[in-house]
Amino acid sequence: EFDIIITDIQMLVMNGYEFIERLSQSNIKIPIVILSGIEPNKNRISYSGKLACLRKPVSMSVLKETIGKLLE
């Protein structure tokens, strides 16, 4: 079991939107951090768990702060 998922929107096999949709369909509610070089289309993201979107490049301090908030 995982405490948090960190993913990108653009991946080779499936994109981040598809990945999050599959998690939602499986009723998985693990907090997710989406990292992306482009602004994620939040209208395409349907997830009932905790979610944060960060634009790359991301500083380690911002990533740590974001993860801390999601795990509260």
mmCIF file of C-alpha atoms in Angstrom:
data_model
loop_
_atom_site.group_PDB
_atom_site.id
_atom_site.type_symbol
_atom_site.label_atom_id
_atom_site.label_comp_id
_atom_site.label_asym_id
_atom_site.label_seq_id
_atom_site.Cartn_x
_atom_site.Cartn_y
_atom_site.Cartn_z
ATOM 1 C CA GLU A 1 0.000 0.000 0.000
ATOM 2 C CA PHE A 2 1.198 3.502 -0.844
ATOM 3 C CA ASP A 3 0.783 6.740 1.111
ATOM 4 C CA ILE A 4 0.920 9.018 -1.932
ATOM 5 C CA ILE A 5 1.202 8.835 -5.722
ATOM 6 C CA ILE A 6 3.374 11.231 -7.713
ATOM 7 C CA THR A 7 2.723 11.160 -11.457
ATOM 8 C CA ASP A 8 3.129 13.184 -14.622
ATOM 9 C CA ILE A 9 0.431 14.075 -17.144
ATOM 10 C CA GLN A 10 2.554 13.026 -20.103
ATOM 11 C CA MET A 11 3.705 9.408 -19.906
ATOM 12 C CA LEU A 12 4.512 6.835 -22.569
ATOM 13 C CA VAL A 13 2.014 4.025 -22.062
ATOM 14 C CA MET A 14 -0.967 5.981 -20.719
ATOM 15 C CA ASN A 15 -1.337 9.626 -19.890
ATOM 16 C CA GLY A 16 -1.868 10.931 -16.378
ATOM 17 C CA TYR A 17 -5.545 11.636 -17.018
ATOM 18 C CA GLU A 18 -6.165 7.978 -17.913
ATOM 19 C CA PHE A 19 -4.131 6.835 -14.914
ATOM 20 C CA ILE A 20 -6.169 8.972 -12.496
ATOM 21 C CA GLU A 21 -9.410 7.837 -14.139
ATOM 22 C CA ARG A 22 -8.429 4.193 -13.572
ATOM 23 C CA LEU A 23 -7.659 4.925 -9.923
ATOM 24 C CA SER A 24 -11.079 6.561 -9.553
ATOM 25 C CA GLN A 25 -12.823 3.596 -11.180
ATOM 26 C CA SER A 26 -11.056 1.319 -8.706
ATOM 27 C CA ASN A 27 -12.237 3.475 -5.772
ATOM 28 C CA ILE A 28 -8.631 4.188 -4.795
ATOM 29 C CA LYS A 29 -8.365 7.368 -2.734
ATOM 30 C CA ILE A 30 -4.605 7.711 -2.272
ATOM 31 C CA PRO A 31 -3.480 11.369 -2.408
ATOM 32 C CA ILE A 32 -2.003 12.281 -5.803
ATOM 33 C CA VAL A 33 0.537 14.908 -6.831
ATOM 34 C CA ILE A 34 0.465 15.636 -10.556
ATOM 35 C CA LEU A 35 3.669 17.075 -11.984
ATOM 36 C CA SER A 36 3.560 18.581 -15.447
ATOM 37 C CA GLY A 37 5.574 20.817 -17.731
ATOM 38 C CA ILE A 38 2.272 22.147 -19.057
ATOM 39 C CA GLU A 39 -0.749 23.438 -17.164
ATOM 40 C CA PRO A 40 -2.937 20.365 -16.450
ATOM 41 C CA ASN A 41 -6.520 20.544 -17.710
ATOM 42 C CA LYS A 42 -8.308 20.243 -14.364
ATOM 43 C CA ASN A 43 -11.633 19.755 -16.160
ATOM 44 C CA ARG A 44 -10.322 16.373 -17.361
ATOM 45 C CA ILE A 45 -9.466 15.228 -13.831
ATOM 46 C CA SER A 46 -12.224 13.531 -11.873
ATOM 47 C CA TYR A 47 -10.882 12.222 -8.583
ATOM 48 C CA SER A 48 -12.610 12.039 -5.209
ATOM 49 C CA GLY A 49 -9.376 11.792 -3.228
ATOM 50 C CA LYS A 50 -6.911 14.547 -2.355
ATOM 51 C CA LEU A 51 -5.152 15.988 -5.397
ATOM 52 C CA ALA A 52 -2.525 18.659 -6.098
ATOM 53 C CA CYS A 53 -1.178 19.875 -9.449
ATOM 54 C CA LEU A 54 2.342 21.309 -9.642
ATOM 55 C CA ARG A 55 4.031 22.812 -12.663
ATOM 56 C CA LYS A 56 7.598 21.659 -13.408
ATOM 57 C CA PRO A 57 10.221 22.537 -12.540
ATOM 58 C CA VAL A 58 9.223 22.082 -8.898
ATOM 59 C CA SER A 59 11.521 22.902 -6.017
ATOM 60 C CA MET A 60 12.030 20.205 -3.408
ATOM 61 C CA SER A 61 10.646 22.523 -0.709
ATOM 62 C CA VAL A 62 7.374 23.072 -2.634
ATOM 63 C CA LEU A 63 7.049 19.336 -3.296
ATOM 64 C CA LYS A 64 7.641 18.511 0.387
ATOM 65 C CA GLU A 65 5.129 21.160 1.501
ATOM 66 C CA THR A 66 2.518 19.880 -0.954
ATOM 67 C CA ILE A 67 2.988 16.272 0.130
ATOM 68 C CA GLY A 68 2.752 17.316 3.784
ATOM 69 C CA LYS A 69 -0.581 19.064 3.177
ATOM 70 C CA LEU A 70 -2.003 16.097 1.276
ATOM 71 C CA LEU A 71 -1.038 13.679 4.042
ATOM 72 C CA GLU A 72 -2.617 15.739 6.848
#
